[in-house]
Structures are given as structure tokens and as C-alpha cells.
Amino acid sequence: MSANPFRWLADNGDAVLRAARNEVGRSVVVPERRAFLRRTLTLGGLSLLSGCALVDEESVENALTRISRFNDKAQGWLFDPQQLAPTYPDSLIARPFPFNAFYGENEIPVVDEEGFRLEVSGLVADRRAWTLAELRRLPQREQVTRHICVEGWSAIGKWGGVPFADFLRRIGADLSARYVGFKCADDYYTSIDMASAMHPQTLLALSCDGRTLEPRYGFPLKLRIPTKLGYKNPKHIQAIFVTNTYPGGYWEDQGYNWFGGS
């Protein structure tokens, strides 16, 4: 394979796509992500890209990790930090907006509004904690954008909150750092790249459809980032940290693509 993976893909992309389409056609009855990827890695082009023999469980895991990391780099290279996601009129808002989480609605965490403090740490100048009242006093913005779930469904919602880029500047975040991570009241955690964090449509959302964020949508605070898939939009955020150390994520640590662009 060429030392330049982008050049290799440009030269061999058609052949890889043909093989992948054939593989998808044979595998639709077994939709599990890892089983599909295991079969996909046996394709000639993708086996070359993985750079290892797929002879046992460990080699498959290593190949999956290398493919995922390559995808992350490619998506980051292609990402335009000024390209806006589509916006929509209020008439297209899904009401009610669908609930989605890795647990049932009867397990939604209860967060005390008065006691809530947003913790800030890592490569930032101002590490003080923020109350909800303080966050609500910051300049707010609304957007009507589409939430796209990795499971194949989507819905349009209206979100209001603090532009995340403004918040990062306000706390003196090191904007040259690589990652921004999130820890949540429902034990969820994830992280995003700094370019996506600074995107003009990335919000620290405090409202949904003009009303205070309901618990099912992430009260007291959620990240709304329409340039990424749903699992990169954490809910019930309790802590934000800026770092140069790869933080992973709940689903990402189980094999999902880290960049998660939509």
C-alpha cells in the first residue's frame, strides 16, 4: 500500500467500494456492527489498509482499531469548521422530540437544579464551577437542526443555549488543545475535537423547543452539535475538561468511530 493512505484510497476507491457493496448485500441479515466489520476487514483493499493478518480475535480487534483511527484522521482532515449544518423552519420540528439513551426512560437521572455545578478542569485558565443561573445569564442562541442517530433515524429539534466557542473562550481554554471531554450524571462520557467544539453551531443547550430542557432531553445541560452523530451529543453534563490526552468515550471505547461526524 502507498505511504499516503489518501492517495491509496483515491487510486483504489472504486474497487474497495464495489467489494464493500457486495459484502453489504450478503450481510444485511446480520446487522451487528462488529460482525459486519469483521467480514468487511476480509476484503482485499481493507485488509491492506489494516496492515495485519486477520487470523484471530486480537488481530481483528487491532485491525478494527486501526481502521477506526484512520477514519478519525480522514474525517478530521475533511471537516470544515465553518461549514454549517442545514437549519429548518419551526414547522418541521418533531413534537415530541424522540427520547434516546443507552437506558430506558425510567432510568433518567434526577439532577437537583439548586445544587448543580458545572465543573471545569484541564487546560483552562478559570476552573471555577458554574451554576445554572450563571449559565443562563450568558448570551444565548437558538437553532433548528437535525439530530442524526447512528441507529439510522433522525429528527429535527429546536435547541437554545450558550455557543460553546464563547464558553471556551470565557473560561480561558487552551484553544490549541486537541480534545474537549464531557462527564455526565447518567455515567455517560464522550469527547470531541477542538475544531468541532469551536464550530459556530455547537451549543451548551439549556432549552428544547423554547422551554427549559426536560430531564428526558438532558436537563440541566446537554451538548448540541449538529455536525456529529447523536452519540457525540452528551446529556446531563456535569463536567467539562480540556486535554491533549485522548479521552475516548462510552461508545467509542466499545468500538464506535471517535470522530462521529454526521
PDB file of N, CA and C in Angstrom, residues 24-125:
ATOM      1  N   VAL A  24     -21.962  -5.842   1.838  1.00  0.00           N
ATOM      2  CA  VAL A  24     -23.173  -5.360   2.491  1.00  0.00           C
ATOM      3  C   VAL A  24     -24.373  -6.178   2.049  1.00  0.00           C
ATOM      4  N   GLY A  25     -24.463  -6.471   0.755  1.00  0.00           N
ATOM      5  CA  GLY A  25     -25.581  -7.249   0.249  1.00  0.00           C
ATOM      6  C   GLY A  25     -25.658  -8.623   0.869  1.00  0.00           C
ATOM      7  N   ARG A  26     -24.509  -9.232   1.202  1.00  0.00           N
ATOM      8  CA  ARG A  26     -24.505 -10.555   1.797  1.00  0.00           C
ATOM      9  C   ARG A  26     -24.721 -10.523   3.292  1.00  0.00           C
ATOM     10  N   SER A  27     -24.542  -9.346   3.931  1.00  0.00           N
ATOM     11  CA  SER A  27     -24.504  -9.324   5.390  1.00  0.00           C
ATOM     12  C   SER A  27     -25.685  -8.629   6.037  1.00  0.00           C
ATOM     13  N   VAL A  28     -26.684  -8.208   5.285  1.00  0.00           N
ATOM     14  CA  VAL A  28     -27.763  -7.437   5.888  1.00  0.00           C
ATOM     15  C   VAL A  28     -28.539  -8.228   6.926  1.00  0.00           C
ATOM     16  N   VAL A  29     -28.493  -9.568   6.860  1.00  0.00           N
ATOM     17  CA  VAL A  29     -29.231 -10.359   7.834  1.00  0.00           C
ATOM     18  C   VAL A  29     -28.506 -10.411   9.169  1.00  0.00           C
ATOM     19  N   VAL A  30     -27.255  -9.952   9.234  1.00  0.00           N
ATOM     20  CA  VAL A  30     -26.508  -9.916  10.493  1.00  0.00           C
ATOM     21  C   VAL A  30     -26.013  -8.494  10.697  1.00  0.00           C
ATOM     22  N   PRO A  31     -26.872  -7.610  11.223  1.00  0.00           N
ATOM     23  CA  PRO A  31     -26.539  -6.191  11.230  1.00  0.00           C
ATOM     24  C   PRO A  31     -25.589  -5.766  12.334  1.00  0.00           C
ATOM     25  N   GLU A  32     -25.213  -6.674  13.256  1.00  0.00           N
ATOM     26  CA  GLU A  32     -24.365  -6.263  14.357  1.00  0.00           C
ATOM     27  C   GLU A  32     -23.095  -5.619  13.821  1.00  0.00           C
ATOM     28  N   ARG A  33     -22.752  -4.493  14.401  1.00  0.00           N
ATOM     29  CA  ARG A  33     -21.658  -3.692  13.852  1.00  0.00           C
ATOM     30  C   ARG A  33     -20.345  -4.463  13.806  1.00  0.00           C
ATOM     31  N   ARG A  34     -19.986  -5.114  14.882  1.00  0.00           N
ATOM     32  CA  ARG A  34     -18.684  -5.768  14.925  1.00  0.00           C
ATOM     33  C   ARG A  34     -18.630  -6.965  13.985  1.00  0.00           C
ATOM     34  N   ALA A  35     -19.728  -7.717  13.887  1.00  0.00           N
ATOM     35  CA  ALA A  35     -19.741  -8.846  12.955  1.00  0.00           C
ATOM     36  C   ALA A  35     -19.593  -8.356  11.526  1.00  0.00           C
ATOM     37  N   PHE A  36     -20.264  -7.248  11.213  1.00  0.00           N
ATOM     38  CA  PHE A  36     -20.155  -6.682   9.864  1.00  0.00           C
ATOM     39  C   PHE A  36     -18.731  -6.225   9.576  1.00  0.00           C
ATOM     40  N   LEU A  37     -18.129  -5.519  10.545  1.00  0.00           N
ATOM     41  CA  LEU A  37     -16.774  -5.030  10.327  1.00  0.00           C
ATOM     42  C   LEU A  37     -15.775  -6.178  10.212  1.00  0.00           C
ATOM     43  N   ARG A  38     -16.008  -7.244  10.974  1.00  0.00           N
ATOM     44  CA  ARG A  38     -15.114  -8.393  10.892  1.00  0.00           C
ATOM     45  C   ARG A  38     -15.098  -8.953   9.466  1.00  0.00           C
ATOM     46  N   ARG A  39     -16.294  -9.073   8.855  1.00  0.00           N
ATOM     47  CA  ARG A  39     -16.361  -9.576   7.488  1.00  0.00           C
ATOM     48  C   ARG A  39     -15.771  -8.568   6.511  1.00  0.00           C
ATOM     49  N   THR A  40     -16.084  -7.269   6.744  1.00  0.00           N
ATOM     50  CA  THR A  40     -15.588  -6.241   5.838  1.00  0.00           C
ATOM     51  C   THR A  40     -14.065  -6.223   5.796  1.00  0.00           C
ATOM     52  N   LEU A  41     -13.422  -6.484   6.950  1.00  0.00           N
ATOM     53  CA  LEU A  41     -11.968  -6.447   7.007  1.00  0.00           C
ATOM     54  C   LEU A  41     -11.325  -7.555   6.188  1.00  0.00           C
ATOM     55  N   THR A  42     -12.081  -8.566   5.772  1.00  0.00           N
ATOM     56  CA  THR A  42     -11.510  -9.615   4.947  1.00  0.00           C
ATOM     57  C   THR A  42     -11.419  -9.193   3.492  1.00  0.00           C
ATOM     58  N   LEU A  43     -12.026  -8.054   3.113  1.00  0.00           N
ATOM     59  CA  LEU A  43     -11.916  -7.573   1.743  1.00  0.00           C
ATOM     60  C   LEU A  43     -10.474  -7.186   1.442  1.00  0.00           C
ATOM     61  N   GLY A  44     -10.036  -7.457   0.240  1.00  0.00           N
ATOM     62  CA  GLY A  44      -8.633  -7.246  -0.094  1.00  0.00           C
ATOM     63  C   GLY A  44      -8.140  -5.852   0.220  1.00  0.00           C
ATOM     64  N   GLY A  45      -8.840  -4.842  -0.262  1.00  0.00           N
ATOM     65  CA  GLY A  45      -8.383  -3.472  -0.075  1.00  0.00           C
ATOM     66  C   GLY A  45      -8.322  -3.076   1.375  1.00  0.00           C
ATOM     67  N   LEU A  46      -9.351  -3.453   2.159  1.00  0.00           N
ATOM     68  CA  LEU A  46      -9.366  -3.048   3.554  1.00  0.00           C
ATOM     69  C   LEU A  46      -8.390  -3.862   4.378  1.00  0.00           C
ATOM     70  N   SER A  47      -8.118  -5.093   3.979  1.00  0.00           N
ATOM     71  CA  SER A  47      -7.088  -5.861   4.674  1.00  0.00           C
ATOM     72  C   SER A  47      -5.726  -5.202   4.486  1.00  0.00           C
ATOM     73  N   LEU A  48      -5.461  -4.695   3.271  1.00  0.00           N
ATOM     74  CA  LEU A  48      -4.209  -3.981   3.039  1.00  0.00           C
ATOM     75  C   LEU A  48      -4.130  -2.734   3.907  1.00  0.00           C
ATOM     76  N   LEU A  49      -5.280  -2.057   4.007  1.00  0.00           N
ATOM     77  CA  LEU A  49      -5.297  -0.839   4.807  1.00  0.00           C
ATOM     78  C   LEU A  49      -5.038  -1.138   6.268  1.00  0.00           C
ATOM     79  N   SER A  50      -5.564  -2.257   6.767  1.00  0.00           N
ATOM     80  CA  SER A  50      -5.361  -2.594   8.180  1.00  0.00           C
ATOM     81  C   SER A  50      -3.915  -2.977   8.455  1.00  0.00           C
ATOM     82  N   GLY A  51      -3.243  -3.552   7.466  1.00  0.00           N
ATOM     83  CA  GLY A  51      -1.822  -3.851   7.616  1.00  0.00           C
ATOM     84  C   GLY A  51      -1.521  -5.018   8.514  1.00  0.00           C
ATOM     85  N   CYS A  52      -2.459  -5.958   8.712  1.00  0.00           N
ATOM     86  CA  CYS A  52      -2.173  -7.118   9.535  1.00  0.00           C
ATOM     87  C   CYS A  52      -3.020  -8.282   9.074  1.00  0.00           C
ATOM     88  N   ALA A  53      -2.596  -9.493   9.436  1.00  0.00           N
ATOM     89  CA  ALA A  53      -3.344 -10.688   9.064  1.00  0.00           C
ATOM     90  C   ALA A  53      -4.476 -10.896  10.053  1.00  0.00           C
ATOM     91  N   LEU A  54      -5.673 -11.191   9.537  1.00  0.00           N
ATOM     92  CA  LEU A  54      -6.856 -11.327  10.390  1.00  0.00           C
ATOM     93  C   LEU A  54      -7.045 -12.794  10.745  1.00  0.00           C
ATOM     94  N   VAL A  55      -6.220 -13.279  11.659  1.00  0.00           N
ATOM     95  CA  VAL A  55      -6.213 -14.707  11.939  1.00  0.00           C
ATOM     96  C   VAL A  55      -6.820 -15.054  13.291  1.00  0.00           C
ATOM     97  N   ASP A  56      -7.013 -14.090  14.169  1.00  0.00           N
ATOM     98  CA  ASP A  56      -7.600 -14.387  15.474  1.00  0.00           C
ATOM     99  C   ASP A  56      -8.302 -13.157  16.012  1.00  0.00           C
ATOM    100  N   GLU A  57      -8.912 -13.287  17.188  1.00  0.00           N
ATOM    101  CA  GLU A  57      -9.699 -12.204  17.774  1.00  0.00           C
ATOM    102  C   GLU A  57      -8.859 -10.953  18.007  1.00  0.00           C
ATOM    103  N   GLU A  58      -7.639 -11.146  18.500  1.00  0.00           N
ATOM    104  CA  GLU A  58      -6.783  -9.989  18.780  1.00  0.00           C
ATOM    105  C   GLU A  58      -6.424  -9.246  17.504  1.00  0.00           C
ATOM    106  N   SER A  59      -6.119  -9.980  16.419  1.00  0.00           N
ATOM    107  CA  SER A  59      -5.762  -9.307  15.176  1.00  0.00           C
ATOM    108  C   SER A  59      -6.950  -8.562  14.599  1.00  0.00           C
ATOM    109  N   VAL A  60      -8.157  -9.133  14.743  1.00  0.00           N
ATOM    110  CA  VAL A  60      -9.365  -8.439  14.281  1.00  0.00           C
ATOM    111  C   VAL A  60      -9.571  -7.152  15.069  1.00  0.00           C
ATOM    112  N   GLU A  61      -9.416  -7.215  16.394  1.00  0.00           N
ATOM    113  CA  GLU A  61      -9.574  -6.029  17.224  1.00  0.00           C
ATOM    114  C   GLU A  61      -8.555  -4.966  16.851  1.00  0.00           C
ATOM    115  N   ASN A  62      -7.309  -5.387  16.633  1.00  0.00           N
ATOM    116  CA  ASN A  62      -6.282  -4.424  16.241  1.00  0.00           C
ATOM    117  C   ASN A  62      -6.611  -3.778  14.901  1.00  0.00           C
ATOM    118  N   ALA A  63      -7.125  -4.590  13.960  1.00  0.00           N
ATOM    119  CA  ALA A  63      -7.475  -4.047  12.649  1.00  0.00           C
ATOM    120  C   ALA A  63      -8.627  -3.070  12.759  1.00  0.00           C
ATOM    121  N   LEU A  64      -9.620  -3.433  13.557  1.00  0.00           N
ATOM    122  CA  LEU A  64     -10.756  -2.529  13.759  1.00  0.00           C
ATOM    123  C   LEU A  64     -10.292  -1.191  14.339  1.00  0.00           C
ATOM    124  N   THR A  65      -9.398  -1.261  15.305  1.00  0.00           N
ATOM    125  CA  THR A  65      -8.894  -0.035  15.928  1.00  0.00           C
ATOM    126  C   THR A  65      -8.140   0.813  14.913  1.00  0.00           C
ATOM    127  N   ARG A  66      -7.319   0.182  14.067  1.00  0.00           N
ATOM    128  CA  ARG A  66      -6.538   0.936  13.092  1.00  0.00           C
ATOM    129  C   ARG A  66      -7.445   1.559  12.028  1.00  0.00           C
ATOM    130  N   ILE A  67      -8.449   0.807  11.590  1.00  0.00           N
ATOM    131  CA  ILE A  67      -9.405   1.363  10.630  1.00  0.00           C
ATOM    132  C   ILE A  67     -10.143   2.551  11.242  1.00  0.00           C
ATOM    133  N   SER A  68     -10.573   2.394  12.516  1.00  0.00           N
ATOM    134  CA  SER A  68     -11.312   3.471  13.176  1.00  0.00           C
ATOM    135  C   SER A  68     -10.450   4.710  13.324  1.00  0.00           C
ATOM    136  N   ARG A  69      -9.183   4.528  13.715  1.00  0.00           N
ATOM    137  CA  ARG A  69      -8.292   5.681  13.876  1.00  0.00           C
ATOM    138  C   ARG A  69      -8.029   6.352  12.530  1.00  0.00           C
ATOM    139  N   PHE A  70      -7.905   5.538  11.466  1.00  0.00           N
ATOM    140  CA  PHE A  70      -7.739   6.122  10.142  1.00  0.00           C
ATOM    141  C   PHE A  70      -8.974   6.942   9.768  1.00  0.00           C
ATOM    142  N   ASN A  71     -10.170   6.402  10.060  1.00  0.00           N
ATOM    143  CA  ASN A  71     -11.404   7.133   9.776  1.00  0.00           C
ATOM    144  C   ASN A  71     -11.450   8.457  10.536  1.00  0.00           C
ATOM    145  N   ASP A  72     -11.003   8.422  11.797  1.00  0.00           N
ATOM    146  CA  ASP A  72     -10.977   9.653  12.588  1.00  0.00           C
ATOM    147  C   ASP A  72     -10.103  10.710  11.916  1.00  0.00           C
ATOM    148  N   LYS A  73      -8.911  10.297  11.480  1.00  0.00           N
ATOM    149  CA  LYS A  73      -7.995  11.248  10.852  1.00  0.00           C
ATOM    150  C   LYS A  73      -8.563  11.782   9.540  1.00  0.00           C
ATOM    151  N   ALA A  74      -9.182  10.877   8.761  1.00  0.00           N
ATOM    152  CA  ALA A  74      -9.745  11.303   7.487  1.00  0.00           C
ATOM    153  C   ALA A  74     -10.895  12.285   7.692  1.00  0.00           C
ATOM    154  N   GLN A  75     -11.773  11.992   8.677  1.00  0.00           N
ATOM    155  CA  GLN A  75     -12.898  12.892   8.942  1.00  0.00           C
ATOM    156  C   GLN A  75     -12.408  14.235   9.461  1.00  0.00           C
ATOM    157  N   GLY A  76     -11.405  14.212  10.329  1.00  0.00           N
ATOM    158  CA  GLY A  76     -10.847  15.460  10.821  1.00  0.00           C
ATOM    159  C   GLY A  76     -10.218  16.283   9.712  1.00  0.00           C
ATOM    160  N   TRP A  77      -9.562  15.613   8.778  1.00  0.00           N
ATOM    161  CA  TRP A  77      -8.934  16.291   7.638  1.00  0.00           C
ATOM    162  C   TRP A  77      -9.986  16.929   6.740  1.00  0.00           C
ATOM    163  N   LEU A  78     -11.130  16.253   6.566  1.00  0.00           N
ATOM    164  CA  LEU A  78     -12.183  16.745   5.686  1.00  0.00           C
ATOM    165  C   LEU A  78     -13.096  17.771   6.356  1.00  0.00           C
ATOM    166  N   PHE A  79     -13.093  17.813   7.695  1.00  0.00           N
ATOM    167  CA  PHE A  79     -14.031  18.670   8.418  1.00  0.00           C
ATOM    168  C   PHE A  79     -13.735  20.149   8.162  1.00  0.00           C
ATOM    169  N   ASP A  80     -14.784  20.883   7.797  1.00  0.00           N
ATOM    170  CA  ASP A  80     -14.678  22.327   7.588  1.00  0.00           C
ATOM    171  C   ASP A  80     -15.295  23.026   8.794  1.00  0.00           C
ATOM    172  N   PRO A  81     -14.494  23.670   9.639  1.00  0.00           N
ATOM    173  CA  PRO A  81     -15.032  24.268  10.867  1.00  0.00           C
ATOM    174  C   PRO A  81     -15.981  25.432  10.633  1.00  0.00           C
ATOM    175  N   GLN A  82     -16.106  25.892   9.397  1.00  0.00           N
ATOM    176  CA  GLN A  82     -17.035  26.982   9.101  1.00  0.00           C
ATOM    177  C   GLN A  82     -18.246  26.524   8.275  1.00  0.00           C
ATOM    178  N   GLN A  83     -18.274  25.264   7.855  1.00  0.00           N
ATOM    179  CA  GLN A  83     -19.403  24.746   7.083  1.00  0.00           C
ATOM    180  C   GLN A  83     -20.570  24.455   8.022  1.00  0.00           C
ATOM    181  N   LEU A  84     -21.704  25.110   7.785  1.00  0.00           N
ATOM    182  CA  LEU A  84     -22.843  24.979   8.689  1.00  0.00           C
ATOM    183  C   LEU A  84     -23.712  23.787   8.319  1.00  0.00           C
ATOM    184  N   ALA A  85     -24.230  23.122   9.337  1.00  0.00           N
ATOM    185  CA  ALA A  85     -25.240  22.092   9.126  1.00  0.00           C
ATOM    186  C   ALA A  85     -26.536  22.759   8.686  1.00  0.00           C
ATOM    187  N   PRO A  86     -27.390  22.068   7.929  1.00  0.00           N
ATOM    188  CA  PRO A  86     -28.662  22.659   7.496  1.00  0.00           C
ATOM    189  C   PRO A  86     -29.533  23.064   8.692  1.00  0.00           C
ATOM    190  N   THR A  87     -30.272  24.147   8.531  1.00  0.00           N
ATOM    191  CA  THR A  87     -31.267  24.555   9.523  1.00  0.00           C
ATOM    192  C   THR A  87     -32.656  24.495   8.879  1.00  0.00           C
ATOM    193  N   TYR A  88     -33.701  24.477   9.722  1.00  0.00           N
ATOM    194  CA  TYR A  88     -35.050  24.193   9.241  1.00  0.00           C
ATOM    195  C   TYR A  88     -36.055  25.142   9.887  1.00  0.00           C
ATOM    196  N   PRO A  89     -37.239  25.285   9.276  1.00  0.00           N
ATOM    197  CA  PRO A  89     -38.292  26.097   9.898  1.00  0.00           C
ATOM    198  C   PRO A  89     -38.923  25.358  11.081  1.00  0.00           C
ATOM    199  N   ASP A  90     -39.553  26.121  11.967  1.00  0.00           N
ATOM    200  CA  ASP A  90     -40.198  25.521  13.136  1.00  0.00           C
ATOM    201  C   ASP A  90     -41.269  24.509  12.755  1.00  0.00           C
ATOM    202  N   SER A  91     -41.846  24.661  11.573  1.00  0.00           N
ATOM    203  CA  SER A  91     -42.919  23.755  11.149  1.00  0.00           C
ATOM    204  C   SER A  91     -42.445  22.309  10.993  1.00  0.00           C
ATOM    205  N   LEU A  92     -41.133  22.096  10.895  1.00  0.00           N
ATOM    206  CA  LEU A  92     -40.602  20.743  10.711  1.00  0.00           C
ATOM    207  C   LEU A  92     -40.084  20.122  12.007  1.00  0.00           C
ATOM    208  N   ILE A  93     -40.240  20.834  13.127  1.00  0.00           N
ATOM    209  CA  ILE A  93     -39.764  20.307  14.403  1.00  0.00           C
ATOM    210  C   ILE A  93     -40.563  19.069  14.788  1.00  0.00           C
ATOM    211  N   ALA A  94     -39.875  18.025  15.232  1.00  0.00           N
ATOM    212  CA  ALA A  94     -40.531  16.804  15.707  1.00  0.00           C
ATOM    213  C   ALA A  94     -41.076  17.041  17.107  1.00  0.00           C
ATOM    214  N   ARG A  95     -42.394  16.894  17.249  1.00  0.00           N
ATOM    215  CA  ARG A  95     -43.041  17.086  18.547  1.00  0.00           C
ATOM    216  C   ARG A  95     -43.937  15.896  18.853  1.00  0.00           C
ATOM    217  N   PRO A  96     -43.619  15.135  19.924  1.00  0.00           N
ATOM    218  CA  PRO A  96     -42.464  15.338  20.812  1.00  0.00           C
ATOM    219  C   PRO A  96     -41.176  14.852  20.157  1.00  0.00           C
ATOM    220  N   PHE A  97     -40.085  15.465  20.573  1.00  0.00           N
ATOM    221  CA  PHE A  97     -38.792  15.018  20.075  1.00  0.00           C
ATOM    222  C   PHE A  97     -38.499  13.645  20.681  1.00  0.00           C
ATOM    223  N   PRO A  98     -37.949  12.696  19.908  1.00  0.00           N
ATOM    224  CA  PRO A  98     -37.728  11.342  20.431  1.00  0.00           C
ATOM    225  C   PRO A  98     -36.745  11.310  21.595  1.00  0.00           C
ATOM    226  N   PHE A  99     -37.020  10.418  22.528  1.00  0.00           N
ATOM    227  CA  PHE A  99     -36.065  10.137  23.606  1.00  0.00           C
ATOM    228  C   PHE A  99     -35.058   9.118  23.103  1.00  0.00           C
ATOM    229  N   ASN A 100     -33.791   9.327  23.419  1.00  0.00           N
ATOM    230  CA  ASN A 100     -32.778   8.330  23.069  1.00  0.00           C
ATOM    231  C   ASN A 100     -31.673   8.328  24.121  1.00  0.00           C
ATOM    232  N   ALA A 101     -31.287   7.129  24.519  1.00  0.00           N
ATOM    233  CA  ALA A 101     -30.227   6.959  25.509  1.00  0.00           C
ATOM    234  C   ALA A 101     -29.834   5.487  25.517  1.00  0.00           C
ATOM    235  N   PHE A 102     -28.831   5.152  26.314  1.00  0.00           N
ATOM    236  CA  PHE A 102     -28.421   3.752  26.416  1.00  0.00           C
ATOM    237  C   PHE A 102     -29.147   3.052  27.561  1.00  0.00           C
ATOM    238  N   TYR A 103     -30.251   3.651  28.021  1.00  0.00           N
ATOM    239  CA  TYR A 103     -31.081   3.104  29.091  1.00  0.00           C
ATOM    240  C   TYR A 103     -32.526   3.519  28.835  1.00  0.00           C
ATOM    241  N   GLY A 104     -33.462   3.002  29.609  1.00  0.00           N
ATOM    242  CA  GLY A 104     -34.869   3.318  29.435  1.00  0.00           C
ATOM    243  C   GLY A 104     -35.264   4.624  30.100  1.00  0.00           C
ATOM    244  N   GLU A 105     -36.434   5.128  29.753  1.00  0.00           N
ATOM    245  CA  GLU A 105     -36.902   6.407  30.311  1.00  0.00           C
ATOM    246  C   GLU A 105     -37.088   6.342  31.819  1.00  0.00           C
ATOM    247  N   ASN A 106     -37.330   5.144  32.362  1.00  0.00           N
ATOM    248  CA  ASN A 106     -37.492   5.013  33.814  1.00  0.00           C
ATOM    249  C   ASN A 106     -36.161   5.128  34.558  1.00  0.00           C
ATOM    250  N   GLU A 107     -35.062   5.239  33.819  1.00  0.00           N
ATOM    251  CA  GLU A 107     -33.740   5.350  34.436  1.00  0.00           C
ATOM    252  C   GLU A 107     -33.116   6.730  34.238  1.00  0.00           C
ATOM    253  N   ILE A 108     -33.892   7.692  33.740  1.00  0.00           N
ATOM    254  CA  ILE A 108     -33.362   9.044  33.541  1.00  0.00           C
ATOM    255  C   ILE A 108     -32.893   9.617  34.878  1.00  0.00           C
ATOM    256  N   PRO A 109     -31.673  10.142  34.952  1.00  0.00           N
ATOM    257  CA  PRO A 109     -31.178  10.659  36.232  1.00  0.00           C
ATOM    258  C   PRO A 109     -31.917  11.918  36.668  1.00  0.00           C
ATOM    259  N   VAL A 110     -32.051  12.071  37.969  1.00  0.00           N
ATOM    260  CA  VAL A 110     -32.652  13.264  38.553  1.00  0.00           C
ATOM    261  C   VAL A 110     -31.516  14.162  39.053  1.00  0.00           C
ATOM    262  N   VAL A 111     -31.424  15.348  38.490  1.00  0.00           N
ATOM    263  CA  VAL A 111     -30.368  16.293  38.853  1.00  0.00           C
ATOM    264  C   VAL A 111     -30.993  17.469  39.583  1.00  0.00           C
ATOM    265  N   ASP A 112     -30.494  17.760  40.767  1.00  0.00           N
ATOM    266  CA  ASP A 112     -31.016  18.871  41.567  1.00  0.00           C
ATOM    267  C   ASP A 112     -30.551  20.200  40.977  1.00  0.00           C
ATOM    268  N   GLU A 113     -31.508  21.052  40.615  1.00  0.00           N
ATOM    269  CA  GLU A 113     -31.165  22.323  39.969  1.00  0.00           C
ATOM    270  C   GLU A 113     -30.378  23.238  40.893  1.00  0.00           C
ATOM    271  N   GLU A 114     -30.800  23.344  42.142  1.00  0.00           N
ATOM    272  CA  GLU A 114     -30.131  24.265  43.066  1.00  0.00           C
ATOM    273  C   GLU A 114     -28.710  23.818  43.377  1.00  0.00           C
ATOM    274  N   GLY A 115     -28.507  22.517  43.461  1.00  0.00           N
ATOM    275  CA  GLY A 115     -27.183  22.017  43.818  1.00  0.00           C
ATOM    276  C   GLY A 115     -26.263  21.794  42.638  1.00  0.00           C
ATOM    277  N   PHE A 116     -26.778  21.965  41.432  1.00  0.00           N
ATOM    278  CA  PHE A 116     -25.972  21.684  40.248  1.00  0.00           C
ATOM    279  C   PHE A 116     -24.815  22.662  40.112  1.00  0.00           C
ATOM    280  N   ARG A 117     -23.649  22.119  39.795  1.00  0.00           N
ATOM    281  CA  ARG A 117     -22.481  22.920  39.468  1.00  0.00           C
ATOM    282  C   ARG A 117     -21.775  22.265  38.273  1.00  0.00           C
ATOM    283  N   LEU A 118     -21.520  23.043  37.251  1.00  0.00           N
ATOM    284  CA  LEU A 118     -20.766  22.551  36.111  1.00  0.00           C
ATOM    285  C   LEU A 118     -19.284  22.682  36.422  1.00  0.00           C
ATOM    286  N   GLU A 119     -18.599  21.550  36.545  1.00  0.00           N
ATOM    287  CA  GLU A 119     -17.179  21.547  36.850  1.00  0.00           C
ATOM    288  C   GLU A 119     -16.370  21.764  35.566  1.00  0.00           C
ATOM    289  N   VAL A 120     -15.331  22.562  35.663  1.00  0.00           N
ATOM    290  CA  VAL A 120     -14.451  22.862  34.527  1.00  0.00           C
ATOM    291  C   VAL A 120     -13.013  22.552  34.952  1.00  0.00           C
ATOM    292  N   SER A 121     -12.296  21.796  34.116  1.00  0.00           N
ATOM    293  CA  SER A 121     -10.936  21.423  34.503  1.00  0.00           C
ATOM    294  C   SER A 121     -10.061  21.228  33.264  1.00  0.00           C
ATOM    295  N   GLY A 122      -8.816  20.887  33.525  1.00  0.00           N
ATOM    296  CA  GLY A 122      -7.879  20.655  32.432  1.00  0.00           C
ATOM    297  C   GLY A 122      -7.171  21.930  32.003  1.00  0.00           C
ATOM    298  N   LEU A 123      -6.963  22.073  30.703  1.00  0.00           N
ATOM    299  CA  LEU A 123      -6.185  23.180  30.147  1.00  0.00           C
ATOM    300  C   LEU A 123      -7.052  24.427  29.985  1.00  0.00           C
ATOM    301  N   VAL A 124      -7.464  24.973  31.138  1.00  0.00           N
ATOM    302  CA  VAL A 124      -8.277  26.192  31.164  1.00  0.00           C
ATOM    303  C   VAL A 124      -7.723  27.127  32.232  1.00  0.00           C
ATOM    304  N   ALA A 125      -7.919  28.425  32.032  1.00  0.00           N
ATOM    305  CA  ALA A 125      -7.415  29.408  32.990  1.00  0.00           C
ATOM    306  C   ALA A 125      -8.341  29.564  34.184  1.00  0.00           C
TER     307      ALA A 125
END
